mmCIF file of C-alpha atoms and ligand atoms in Angstrom:
data_model
loop_
_atom_site.group_PDB
_atom_site.id
_atom_site.type_symbol
_atom_site.label_atom_id
_atom_site.label_comp_id
_atom_site.label_asym_id
_atom_site.label_seq_id
_atom_site.Cartn_x
_atom_site.Cartn_y
_atom_site.Cartn_z
ATOM 1 C CA LYS Q 1 174.400 -143.982 -73.296
ATOM 2 C CA PRO Q 2 175.004 -140.220 -73.799
ATOM 3 C CA MET Q 3 171.838 -138.109 -73.687
ATOM 4 C CA GLU Q 4 170.882 -136.188 -76.790
ATOM 5 C CA GLY Q 5 172.001 -132.565 -76.684
ATOM 6 C CA ARG Q 6 174.225 -133.069 -73.664
ATOM 7 C CA ILE Q 7 177.771 -131.767 -73.881
ATOM 8 C CA SER Q 8 179.140 -134.523 -71.688
ATOM 9 C CA ASP Q 9 177.935 -137.598 -69.874
ATOM 10 C CA ILE Q 10 179.453 -136.472 -66.587
ATOM 11 C CA GLY Q 11 177.076 -136.335 -63.628
ATOM 12 C CA PRO Q 12 173.523 -137.565 -63.288
ATOM 13 C CA ARG Q 13 171.353 -138.077 -66.352
ATOM 14 C CA LYS Q 14 169.039 -135.244 -67.331
ATOM 15 C CA TYR Q 15 166.144 -135.104 -64.908
ATOM 16 C CA ASP Q 16 163.380 -135.515 -67.487
ATOM 17 C CA SER Q 17 164.634 -138.959 -68.460
ATOM 18 C CA PHE Q 18 163.345 -140.098 -65.065
ATOM 19 C CA PHE Q 19 159.820 -138.728 -65.423
ATOM 20 C CA PRO Q 20 156.865 -141.084 -64.981
ATOM 21 C CA GLU Q 21 154.754 -141.243 -68.188
ATOM 22 C CA VAL Q 22 151.978 -139.028 -66.791
ATOM 23 C CA ILE Q 23 154.467 -136.303 -65.807
ATOM 24 C CA LYS Q 24 156.142 -136.486 -69.233
ATOM 25 C CA LYS Q 25 152.765 -136.184 -70.959
ATOM 26 C CA ASN Q 26 151.563 -133.198 -68.897
ATOM 27 C CA PHE Q 27 154.865 -131.412 -68.375
ATOM 28 C CA GLY Q 28 154.268 -127.666 -68.000
ATOM 29 C CA LYS Q 29 150.497 -128.135 -68.342
ATOM 30 C CA TRP Q 30 149.326 -128.429 -64.769
ATOM 31 C CA LEU Q 31 146.218 -126.520 -63.721
ATOM 32 C CA TYR Q 32 146.390 -126.692 -59.937
ATOM 33 C CA HIS Q 33 147.297 -128.860 -56.993
ATOM 34 C CA GLU Q 34 145.934 -129.275 -53.508
ATOM 35 C CA ILE Q 35 146.590 -131.225 -50.336
ATOM 36 C CA LEU Q 36 143.810 -133.790 -49.913
ATOM 37 C CA GLU Q 37 144.861 -134.840 -46.420
ATOM 38 C CA PRO Q 38 148.157 -134.769 -44.473
ATOM 39 C CA GLY Q 39 150.784 -136.371 -46.700
ATOM 40 C CA VAL Q 40 148.582 -136.751 -49.785
ATOM 41 C CA LEU Q 41 148.558 -134.280 -52.675
ATOM 42 C CA VAL Q 42 146.772 -134.231 -56.002
ATOM 43 C CA HIS Q 43 147.994 -132.430 -59.108
ATOM 44 C CA VAL Q 44 145.432 -131.901 -61.883
ATOM 45 C CA ALA Q 45 146.535 -131.316 -65.483
ATOM 46 C CA GLU Q 46 144.793 -129.460 -68.321
ATOM 47 C CA SER Q 47 144.226 -132.849 -69.971
ATOM 48 C CA GLY Q 48 142.211 -133.990 -66.942
ATOM 49 C CA ASP Q 49 144.975 -136.358 -65.810
ATOM 50 C CA LYS Q 50 145.522 -136.541 -62.076
ATOM 51 C CA VAL Q 51 148.608 -137.453 -60.100
ATOM 52 C CA TYR Q 52 148.240 -138.425 -56.467
ATOM 53 C CA THR Q 53 151.407 -138.084 -54.395
ATOM 54 C CA VAL Q 54 151.886 -139.861 -51.080
ATOM 55 C CA ARG Q 55 154.650 -138.346 -48.993
ATOM 56 C CA CYS Q 56 156.380 -140.419 -46.287
ATOM 57 C CA GLY Q 57 159.032 -139.489 -43.786
ATOM 58 C CA GLY Q 58 162.404 -140.974 -44.678
ATOM 59 C CA THR Q 59 165.492 -141.527 -42.617
ATOM 60 C CA ARG Q 60 168.364 -139.386 -43.792
ATOM 61 C CA THR Q 61 170.874 -142.190 -43.555
ATOM 62 C CA MET Q 62 169.320 -145.184 -45.297
ATOM 63 C CA SER Q 63 170.360 -148.799 -45.268
ATOM 64 C CA VAL Q 64 170.436 -150.835 -48.477
ATOM 65 C CA THR Q 65 167.596 -152.930 -47.054
ATOM 66 C CA ASN Q 66 165.496 -149.798 -46.526
ATOM 67 C CA ILE Q 67 166.177 -148.539 -50.076
ATOM 68 C CA ARG Q 68 165.340 -151.967 -51.532
ATOM 69 C CA GLU Q 69 162.005 -151.888 -49.733
ATOM 70 C CA ILE Q 70 161.296 -148.391 -51.094
ATOM 71 C CA CYS Q 71 162.111 -149.630 -54.602
ATOM 72 C CA GLU Q 72 159.873 -152.657 -54.130
ATOM 73 C CA ILE Q 73 156.961 -150.351 -53.216
ATOM 74 C CA ALA Q 74 157.750 -148.134 -56.218
ATOM 75 C CA ASP Q 75 157.772 -151.192 -58.515
ATOM 76 C CA LYS Q 76 154.485 -152.424 -57.093
ATOM 77 C CA TYR Q 77 152.468 -149.192 -57.355
ATOM 78 C CA CYS Q 78 154.376 -146.585 -59.374
ATOM 79 C CA ASP Q 79 155.982 -148.345 -62.395
ATOM 80 C CA GLY Q 80 159.316 -148.150 -60.603
ATOM 81 C CA HIS Q 81 159.262 -144.374 -60.064
ATOM 82 C CA VAL Q 82 160.010 -142.730 -56.717
ATOM 83 C CA ARG Q 83 161.343 -139.340 -55.690
ATOM 84 C CA TRP Q 84 162.999 -137.771 -52.680
ATOM 85 C CA THR Q 85 162.173 -134.249 -51.547
ATOM 86 C CA THR Q 86 164.839 -131.832 -50.352
ATOM 87 C CA ARG Q 87 163.794 -132.766 -46.805
ATOM 88 C CA ASN Q 88 164.430 -136.440 -47.470
ATOM 89 C CA ASN Q 89 160.769 -137.325 -47.619
ATOM 90 C CA ILE Q 90 159.978 -140.151 -49.994
ATOM 91 C CA GLU Q 91 157.215 -139.509 -52.532
ATOM 92 C CA PHE Q 92 155.260 -142.188 -54.368
ATOM 93 C CA MET Q 93 153.065 -141.030 -57.265
ATOM 94 C CA VAL Q 94 150.029 -142.878 -58.644
ATOM 95 C CA THR Q 95 147.318 -141.930 -61.115
ATOM 96 C CA ASP Q 96 144.086 -143.403 -59.776
ATOM 97 C CA GLU Q 97 142.237 -143.504 -56.485
ATOM 98 C CA ALA Q 98 142.101 -147.293 -56.159
ATOM 99 C CA THR Q 99 145.919 -147.559 -56.352
ATOM 100 C CA LEU Q 100 146.195 -144.604 -53.974
ATOM 101 C CA LYS Q 101 144.060 -146.429 -51.402
ATOM 102 C CA ALA Q 102 146.046 -149.670 -51.749
ATOM 103 C CA LEU Q 103 149.364 -147.802 -51.521
ATOM 104 C CA LYS Q 104 148.327 -145.923 -48.365
ATOM 105 C CA GLU Q 105 147.162 -149.134 -46.688
ATOM 106 C CA ASP Q 106 150.371 -150.927 -47.647
ATOM 107 C CA LEU Q 107 152.562 -148.098 -46.284
ATOM 108 C CA ALA Q 108 150.587 -147.892 -43.044
ATOM 109 C CA GLY Q 109 150.998 -151.641 -42.527
ATOM 110 C CA ARG Q 110 154.802 -151.629 -42.793
ATOM 111 C CA LYS Q 111 156.391 -151.279 -39.358
ATOM 112 C CA PHE Q 112 159.761 -151.841 -37.710
ATOM 113 C CA ALA Q 113 157.924 -153.109 -34.632
ATOM 114 C CA ALA Q 114 154.444 -152.860 -33.162
ATOM 115 C CA GLY Q 115 153.575 -149.208 -32.589
ATOM 116 C CA SER Q 116 156.385 -147.862 -34.772
ATOM 117 C CA TYR Q 117 156.240 -146.420 -38.271
ATOM 118 C CA LYS Q 118 158.472 -147.325 -41.147
ATOM 119 C CA PHE Q 119 156.867 -145.060 -43.723
ATOM 120 C CA PRO Q 120 154.800 -142.476 -41.798
ATOM 121 C CA ILE Q 121 152.565 -140.478 -44.151
ATOM 122 C CA GLY Q 122 152.617 -136.713 -43.635
ATOM 123 C CA GLY Q 123 155.002 -133.788 -43.860
ATOM 124 C CA THR Q 124 152.773 -131.522 -45.968
ATOM 125 C CA GLY Q 125 151.299 -128.072 -45.353
ATOM 126 C CA ALA Q 126 151.006 -126.416 -41.961
ATOM 127 C CA GLY Q 127 152.927 -128.973 -39.938
ATOM 128 C CA VAL Q 128 156.462 -130.087 -39.225
ATOM 129 C CA SER Q 129 158.035 -131.768 -42.223
ATOM 130 C CA ASN Q 130 161.062 -134.021 -42.035
ATOM 131 C CA ILE Q 131 164.023 -132.407 -40.263
ATOM 132 C CA VAL Q 132 167.116 -131.974 -42.411
ATOM 133 C CA HIS Q 133 170.583 -132.099 -40.957
ATOM 134 C CA THR Q 134 174.194 -131.889 -42.008
ATOM 135 C CA GLN Q 135 176.256 -135.061 -42.028
ATOM 136 C CA GLY Q 136 179.424 -133.716 -40.448
ATOM 137 C CA TRP Q 137 179.296 -135.722 -37.279
ATOM 138 C CA VAL Q 138 180.266 -138.694 -39.438
ATOM 139 C CA HIS Q 139 183.160 -137.277 -41.439
ATOM 140 C CA CYS Q 140 183.649 -133.527 -41.053
ATOM 141 C CA HIS Q 141 186.278 -131.664 -38.990
ATOM 142 C CA THR Q 142 184.174 -129.323 -36.972
ATOM 143 C CA PRO Q 143 180.932 -130.781 -35.590
ATOM 144 C CA ALA Q 144 179.969 -129.607 -32.113
ATOM 145 C CA THR Q 145 177.060 -132.023 -31.802
ATOM 146 C CA ASP Q 146 175.774 -135.264 -33.199
ATOM 147 C CA ALA Q 147 173.306 -134.642 -36.022
ATOM 148 C CA SER Q 148 171.110 -137.716 -36.444
ATOM 149 C CA GLY Q 149 170.698 -138.186 -32.662
ATOM 150 C CA PRO Q 150 169.159 -134.794 -31.834
ATOM 151 C CA VAL Q 151 167.113 -134.871 -35.051
ATOM 152 C CA LYS Q 152 165.634 -138.247 -34.156
ATOM 153 C CA ALA Q 153 164.868 -137.064 -30.604
ATOM 154 C CA VAL Q 154 163.276 -133.802 -31.809
ATOM 155 C CA MET Q 155 161.234 -135.525 -34.527
ATOM 156 C CA ASP Q 156 159.948 -138.086 -32.031
ATOM 157 C CA THR Q 157 158.770 -135.162 -29.874
ATOM 158 C CA MET Q 158 157.189 -133.334 -32.811
ATOM 159 C CA PHE Q 159 155.834 -136.413 -34.591
ATOM 160 C CA GLU Q 160 152.130 -135.546 -34.145
ATOM 161 C CA GLU Q 161 152.799 -132.345 -36.094
ATOM 162 C CA PHE Q 162 154.228 -134.425 -38.966
ATOM 163 C CA LYS Q 163 150.967 -136.321 -39.296
ATOM 164 C CA ASN Q 164 148.681 -133.299 -38.859
ATOM 165 C CA MET Q 165 148.363 -129.892 -40.439
ATOM 166 C CA ARG Q 166 147.057 -127.996 -37.438
ATOM 167 C CA LEU Q 167 149.802 -125.392 -36.979
ATOM 168 C CA PRO Q 168 149.295 -121.847 -38.306
ATOM 169 C CA ALA Q 169 151.837 -122.446 -41.102
ATOM 170 C CA PRO Q 170 154.700 -124.808 -41.979
ATOM 171 C CA VAL Q 171 157.439 -125.105 -39.362
ATOM 172 C CA ARG Q 172 160.746 -126.044 -40.969
ATOM 173 C CA ILE Q 173 163.266 -127.435 -38.497
ATOM 174 C CA SER Q 174 166.893 -128.001 -39.535
ATOM 175 C CA LEU Q 175 170.125 -128.915 -37.819
ATOM 176 C CA ALA Q 176 173.704 -127.960 -38.616
ATOM 177 C CA CYS Q 177 176.377 -129.571 -36.500
ATOM 178 C CA CYS Q 178 178.589 -126.442 -36.510
ATOM 179 C CA ILE Q 179 178.251 -122.736 -37.244
ATOM 180 C CA ASN Q 180 179.596 -123.200 -40.763
ATOM 181 C CA MET Q 181 176.031 -124.374 -41.376
ATOM 182 C CA CYS Q 182 176.606 -126.232 -44.589
ATOM 183 C CA GLY Q 183 172.945 -127.279 -44.269
ATOM 184 C CA ALA Q 184 171.527 -123.755 -44.726
ATOM 185 C CA VAL Q 185 169.948 -123.822 -41.295
ATOM 186 C CA HIS Q 186 169.992 -120.027 -41.048
ATOM 187 C CA CYS Q 187 166.720 -119.727 -43.002
ATOM 188 C CA SER Q 188 164.684 -122.218 -40.950
ATOM 189 C CA ASP Q 189 161.752 -121.522 -38.657
ATOM 190 C CA ILE Q 190 163.787 -123.372 -36.037
ATOM 191 C CA GLY Q 191 167.508 -123.899 -36.541
ATOM 192 C CA ILE Q 192 169.468 -126.220 -34.268
ATOM 193 C CA VAL Q 193 173.142 -125.265 -34.504
ATOM 194 C CA GLY Q 194 176.091 -127.039 -32.937
ATOM 195 C CA ILE Q 195 178.451 -124.544 -31.297
ATOM 196 C CA HIS Q 196 181.925 -124.683 -29.826
ATOM 197 C CA ARG Q 197 182.614 -122.398 -26.897
ATOM 198 C CA LYS Q 198 186.375 -122.661 -26.583
ATOM 199 C CA PRO Q 199 189.251 -121.820 -28.959
ATOM 200 C CA PRO Q 200 191.135 -124.705 -30.582
ATOM 201 C CA MET Q 201 193.839 -126.449 -28.574
ATOM 202 C CA ILE Q 202 197.309 -126.043 -30.056
ATOM 203 C CA ASP Q 203 199.396 -129.171 -30.369
ATOM 204 C CA ASP Q 204 202.854 -127.609 -30.806
ATOM 205 C CA GLN Q 205 204.457 -130.980 -31.437
ATOM 206 C CA TRP Q 206 202.524 -131.502 -34.645
ATOM 207 C CA VAL Q 207 201.611 -128.082 -36.053
ATOM 208 C CA ASP Q 208 204.492 -127.745 -38.514
ATOM 209 C CA GLN Q 209 204.429 -131.440 -39.373
ATOM 210 C CA LEU Q 210 200.703 -131.723 -40.101
ATOM 211 C CA CYS Q 211 199.831 -128.401 -41.683
ATOM 212 C CA GLU Q 212 200.917 -125.531 -43.836
ATOM 213 C CA ILE Q 213 201.061 -122.776 -41.221
ATOM 214 C CA PRO Q 214 200.272 -119.952 -43.717
ATOM 215 C CA LEU Q 215 197.089 -121.813 -44.685
ATOM 216 C CA ALA Q 216 195.978 -122.125 -41.063
ATOM 217 C CA VAL Q 217 196.688 -118.404 -40.562
ATOM 218 C CA ALA Q 218 194.784 -117.460 -43.733
ATOM 219 C CA ALA Q 219 191.838 -119.711 -42.806
ATOM 220 C CA CYS Q 220 190.891 -117.618 -39.800
ATOM 221 C CA PRO Q 221 188.069 -115.167 -40.611
ATOM 222 C CA THR Q 222 188.902 -112.971 -37.618
ATOM 223 C CA ALA Q 223 192.709 -112.923 -38.003
ATOM 224 C CA ALA Q 224 193.128 -114.593 -34.628
ATOM 225 C CA VAL Q 225 195.839 -117.020 -35.756
ATOM 226 C CA ARG Q 226 199.470 -115.915 -36.119
ATOM 227 C CA PRO Q 227 202.682 -117.872 -36.660
ATOM 228 C CA VAL Q 228 205.047 -118.140 -33.687
ATOM 229 C CA LYS Q 229 208.194 -119.967 -32.656
ATOM 230 C CA SER Q 230 207.381 -122.348 -29.855
ATOM 231 C CA GLU Q 231 209.118 -125.109 -27.988
ATOM 232 C CA HIS Q 232 208.455 -128.805 -27.738
ATOM 233 C CA ASP Q 233 210.647 -131.326 -25.913
ATOM 234 C CA GLY Q 234 213.359 -128.718 -25.523
ATOM 235 C CA LYS Q 235 213.442 -128.072 -29.292
ATOM 236 C CA LYS Q 236 212.376 -124.944 -31.163
ATOM 237 C CA VAL Q 237 209.367 -125.630 -33.388
ATOM 238 C CA ASN Q 238 207.264 -123.584 -35.793
ATOM 239 C CA SER Q 239 203.759 -123.247 -34.419
ATOM 240 C CA VAL Q 240 200.854 -120.808 -34.133
ATOM 241 C CA ALA Q 241 199.262 -118.727 -31.392
ATOM 242 C CA ILE Q 242 195.569 -117.896 -31.167
ATOM 243 C CA LYS Q 243 194.356 -114.571 -29.874
ATOM 244 C CA GLN Q 244 191.634 -115.774 -27.551
ATOM 245 C CA ASP Q 245 189.412 -112.711 -27.563
ATOM 246 C CA ARG Q 246 189.277 -112.675 -31.374
ATOM 247 C CA CYS Q 247 188.380 -116.346 -31.739
ATOM 248 C CA MET Q 248 184.735 -117.110 -32.537
ATOM 249 C CA TYR Q 249 185.268 -120.883 -32.233
ATOM 250 C CA CYS Q 250 184.378 -121.587 -35.854
ATOM 251 C CA GLY Q 251 186.977 -124.323 -36.329
ATOM 252 C CA ASN Q 252 188.086 -123.157 -39.778
ATOM 253 C CA CYS Q 253 191.739 -123.324 -38.713
ATOM 254 C CA TYR Q 254 191.213 -126.938 -37.655
ATOM 255 C CA THR Q 255 189.932 -127.690 -41.144
ATOM 256 C CA MET Q 256 193.341 -126.577 -42.411
ATOM 257 C CA CYS Q 257 195.426 -127.956 -39.571
ATOM 258 C CA PRO Q 258 194.695 -131.214 -37.743
ATOM 259 C CA ALA Q 259 196.982 -130.060 -34.916
ATOM 260 C CA LEU Q 260 194.387 -127.471 -33.839
ATOM 261 C CA PRO Q 261 191.520 -129.664 -32.566
ATOM 262 C CA ILE Q 262 188.467 -127.782 -31.351
ATOM 263 C CA SER Q 263 186.006 -130.470 -30.203
ATOM 264 C CA ASP Q 264 185.425 -130.359 -26.468
ATOM 265 C CA GLY Q 265 182.992 -132.520 -24.537
ATOM 266 C CA GLU Q 266 182.318 -129.844 -21.913
ATOM 267 C CA GLY Q 267 182.254 -126.729 -24.052
ATOM 268 C CA ASP Q 268 180.398 -127.981 -27.116
ATOM 269 C CA GLY Q 269 176.620 -127.848 -27.366
ATOM 270 C CA ILE Q 270 173.722 -126.354 -29.264
ATOM 271 C CA ALA Q 271 172.327 -122.878 -29.969
ATOM 272 C CA LEU Q 272 168.713 -122.474 -31.059
ATOM 273 C CA MET Q 273 167.794 -120.048 -33.820
ATOM 274 C CA VAL Q 274 164.253 -119.033 -34.665
ATOM 275 C CA GLY Q 275 162.246 -117.169 -37.267
ATOM 276 C CA GLY Q 276 164.026 -117.718 -40.588
ATOM 277 C CA LYS Q 277 162.321 -118.692 -43.836
ATOM 278 C CA VAL Q 278 162.839 -118.707 -47.588
ATOM 279 C CA SER Q 279 159.209 -118.037 -48.471
ATOM 280 C CA ASN Q 280 158.206 -114.486 -49.402
ATOM 281 C CA ARG Q 281 154.584 -114.854 -48.337
ATOM 282 C CA ILE Q 282 153.510 -112.128 -45.821
ATOM 283 C CA SER Q 283 157.100 -110.872 -45.504
ATOM 284 C CA MET Q 284 160.503 -111.121 -47.167
ATOM 285 C CA PRO Q 285 162.679 -114.197 -46.655
ATOM 286 C CA LYS Q 286 164.708 -113.801 -43.499
ATOM 287 C CA PHE Q 287 167.519 -115.263 -41.445
ATOM 288 C CA SER Q 288 166.849 -116.909 -38.110
ATOM 289 C CA LYS Q 289 167.940 -115.209 -34.884
ATOM 290 C CA VAL Q 290 169.582 -116.846 -31.887
ATOM 291 C CA VAL Q 291 167.046 -117.202 -29.062
ATOM 292 C CA VAL Q 292 168.831 -119.748 -26.871
ATOM 293 C CA ALA Q 293 172.589 -119.287 -26.732
ATOM 294 C CA TYR Q 294 173.549 -122.666 -25.310
ATOM 295 C CA ILE Q 295 171.972 -126.029 -24.618
ATOM 296 C CA PRO Q 296 174.316 -128.823 -23.547
ATOM 297 C CA ASN Q 297 174.641 -131.980 -25.608
ATOM 298 C CA GLU Q 298 172.523 -134.505 -23.734
ATOM 299 C CA PRO Q 299 172.651 -137.840 -25.573
ATOM 300 C CA PRO Q 300 170.821 -140.047 -26.092
ATOM 301 C CA ARG Q 301 167.552 -138.058 -26.014
ATOM 302 C CA TRP Q 302 168.612 -134.365 -25.802
ATOM 303 C CA ASN Q 303 165.812 -133.627 -23.320
ATOM 304 C CA THR Q 304 166.428 -129.895 -22.848
ATOM 305 C CA LEU Q 305 166.619 -129.360 -26.601
ATOM 306 C CA THR Q 306 163.466 -131.316 -27.395
ATOM 307 C CA SER Q 307 161.376 -129.750 -24.621
ATOM 308 C CA THR Q 308 162.514 -126.224 -25.594
ATOM 309 C CA ILE Q 309 161.560 -126.747 -29.243
ATOM 310 C CA LYS Q 310 158.225 -128.313 -28.329
ATOM 311 C CA HIS Q 311 157.479 -125.375 -26.042
ATOM 312 C CA ILE Q 312 158.340 -122.765 -28.710
ATOM 313 C CA VAL Q 313 156.105 -124.522 -31.252
ATOM 314 C CA GLU Q 314 153.238 -124.777 -28.737
ATOM 315 C CA VAL Q 315 153.385 -121.071 -27.850
ATOM 316 C CA TYR Q 316 153.614 -120.167 -31.545
ATOM 317 C CA SER Q 317 150.677 -122.441 -32.347
ATOM 318 C CA GLU Q 318 148.494 -120.911 -29.631
ATOM 319 C CA ASN Q 319 149.242 -117.306 -30.524
ATOM 320 C CA ALA Q 320 149.997 -116.919 -34.230
ATOM 321 C CA ASN Q 321 147.455 -116.061 -36.896
ATOM 322 C CA LYS Q 322 146.697 -118.545 -39.643
ATOM 323 C CA TYR Q 323 149.418 -118.550 -42.340
ATOM 324 C CA GLU Q 324 151.909 -116.686 -40.128
ATOM 325 C CA ARG Q 325 155.309 -118.345 -40.054
ATOM 326 C CA LEU Q 326 157.124 -118.327 -36.732
ATOM 327 C CA GLY Q 327 159.252 -115.317 -37.737
ATOM 328 C CA ASP Q 328 156.229 -113.416 -39.109
ATOM 329 C CA TRP Q 329 154.427 -113.929 -35.810
ATOM 330 C CA ALA Q 330 157.431 -112.833 -33.725
ATOM 331 C CA GLU Q 331 157.845 -109.718 -35.852
ATOM 332 C CA ARG Q 332 154.161 -108.801 -35.634
ATOM 333 C CA ILE Q 333 153.983 -109.086 -31.856
ATOM 334 C CA GLY Q 334 157.557 -107.802 -31.382
ATOM 335 C CA TRP Q 335 160.495 -109.981 -30.377
ATOM 336 C CA GLU Q 336 160.204 -108.657 -26.792
ATOM 337 C CA SER Q 337 156.764 -110.321 -26.659
ATOM 338 C CA PHE Q 338 158.227 -113.489 -28.187
ATOM 339 C CA PHE Q 339 160.601 -113.743 -25.220
ATOM 340 C CA GLU Q 340 157.837 -112.852 -22.745
ATOM 341 C CA LEU Q 341 155.374 -115.383 -24.137
ATOM 342 C CA THR Q 342 157.877 -118.218 -24.479
ATOM 343 C CA GLY Q 343 159.572 -117.441 -21.153
ATOM 344 C CA LEU Q 344 162.965 -117.782 -22.839
ATOM 345 C CA GLU Q 345 165.595 -115.650 -21.180
ATOM 346 C CA PHE Q 346 167.008 -112.753 -23.190
ATOM 347 C CA THR Q 347 170.691 -112.514 -22.343
ATOM 348 C CA HIS Q 348 173.686 -110.565 -23.642
ATOM 349 C CA HIS Q 349 174.800 -113.771 -25.362
ATOM 350 C CA LEU Q 350 172.042 -113.194 -27.905
ATOM 351 C CA ILE Q 351 173.474 -109.850 -28.986
ATOM 352 C CA ASP Q 352 176.308 -109.502 -31.425
ATOM 353 C CA ASP Q 353 177.730 -106.511 -33.198
ATOM 354 C CA PHE Q 354 178.548 -108.014 -36.557
ATOM 355 C CA ARG Q 355 178.238 -105.123 -39.000
ATOM 356 C CA ASP Q 356 177.229 -106.675 -42.298
ATOM 357 C CA PRO Q 357 173.712 -105.385 -43.082
ATOM 358 C CA ALA Q 358 172.912 -108.719 -44.730
ATOM 359 C CA TYR Q 359 172.965 -110.250 -41.256
ATOM 360 C CA TYR Q 360 171.235 -107.588 -39.162
ATOM 361 C CA THR Q 361 170.934 -108.805 -35.625
ATOM 362 C CA TRP Q 362 169.304 -107.596 -32.446
ATOM 363 C CA ARG Q 363 171.556 -104.621 -31.826
ATOM 364 C CA GLN Q 364 170.874 -103.074 -35.209
ATOM 365 C CA SER Q 365 167.138 -103.529 -34.925
ATOM 366 C CA THR Q 366 165.734 -100.177 -33.828
ATOM 367 C CA GLN Q 367 162.511 -101.982 -32.922
ATOM 368 C CA PHE Q 368 164.137 -103.963 -30.151
ATOM 369 C CA LYS Q 369 163.493 -102.389 -26.771
ATOM 370 C CA PHE Q 370 165.024 -104.580 -24.058
HETATM 371 FE FE1 SF4 M 401 180.847 -130.020 -41.101
HETATM 372 FE FE2 SF4 M 401 179.807 -127.883 -39.908
HETATM 373 FE FE3 SF4 M 401 178.687 -128.855 -42.134
HETATM 374 FE FE4 SF4 M 401 178.504 -130.162 -39.821
HETATM 375 S S1 SF4 M 401 177.629 -128.112 -40.310
HETATM 376 S S2 SF4 M 401 178.974 -131.070 -41.823
HETATM 377 S S3 SF4 M 401 180.483 -129.787 -38.903
HETATM 378 S S4 SF4 M 401 180.729 -127.905 -41.954
HETATM 379 FE FE1 SF4 M 402 190.078 -118.340 -36.102
HETATM 380 FE FE2 SF4 M 402 187.897 -119.896 -36.132
HETATM 381 FE FE3 SF4 M 402 190.312 -120.926 -35.544
HETATM 382 FE FE4 SF4 M 402 189.108 -119.295 -33.812
HETATM 383 S S1 SF4 M 402 188.395 -121.316 -34.455
HETATM 384 S S2 SF4 M 402 191.231 -119.233 -34.415
HETATM 385 S S3 SF4 M 402 188.062 -117.843 -35.214
HETATM 386 S S4 SF4 M 402 189.662 -120.036 -37.518
#
């Protein structure tokens, strides 16, 4: 039924129609909130009402069975209410301590198998919350890595930090499976970014049958694509040429033209970016910077990737001050010291000369002394 005051009924219903009663009653009248223990928050309202929130890690791709089980828990303890955070954590909210205790015990008892967690409680405060990733490896044109695979491997490595809050500050880890970064990875403490390292291949036979050549030309941000006459099977065909030294392997042309495939088992891999954040505590929000230019795709467990991330987080944890995000710490000690302490190699691959001041990189930083 149409919602009152809504111009149309297109899209999801207005958010407040989903509020639990206690949230509806105390909307806009909350006094404070605190984290009682990893994964458990309490919000206290002016009326004295309390809401206890239990946060659990969720899988990003969920089966119907998994969602049904989540709904069953929500029906049992939360009058059917449940919410997902932007990091795909699942949050159950209850209003008294006895239900909170029963809910926590129930969640802890649900397992896929002995020793595994189905609904691990955590992801709050100064730890590693759920890792978000883009979904392109399933359906998109340009992924250079799997998304769920590396995320699962990294989260398994970092899992103790999901359940504890012993890091100096939150560490947000995100993955984008190509440099288009539709998952906003560029503002994460640690960004895992799929990269191509070779220009697209040109399939002359199909270019003018599968794509509008002007669109493929216009799609290139560096003007590397131009229309040419080529030859296939002894016949003249309309095709394109790619100026190799202009190409930054973004794959935009492939999005426009399926005859320009860019995926390459040998060339594709992962770059690691560090130090971004959207918070303005201590310092302004900032973009992450590339600190490892290339890590090969190593399914099924991405060992180099996981050990590099674990190492960066360990060094950060040992050296940063309380409340300092990874980027704040690196800026305070100087990025030269970041590379010295972590032992990561600083190479010319980490330097670019892109001129837009919104994306200042190493070369434009007068503080950088290597
Ligand atoms: Fe597609 Fe790139 Fe987004 Fe992945 S990050 S879903 S490949 S645009
Ligand atoms: Fe241009 Fe990107 Fe295609 Fe290279 S991959 S030719 S930079 S659109």
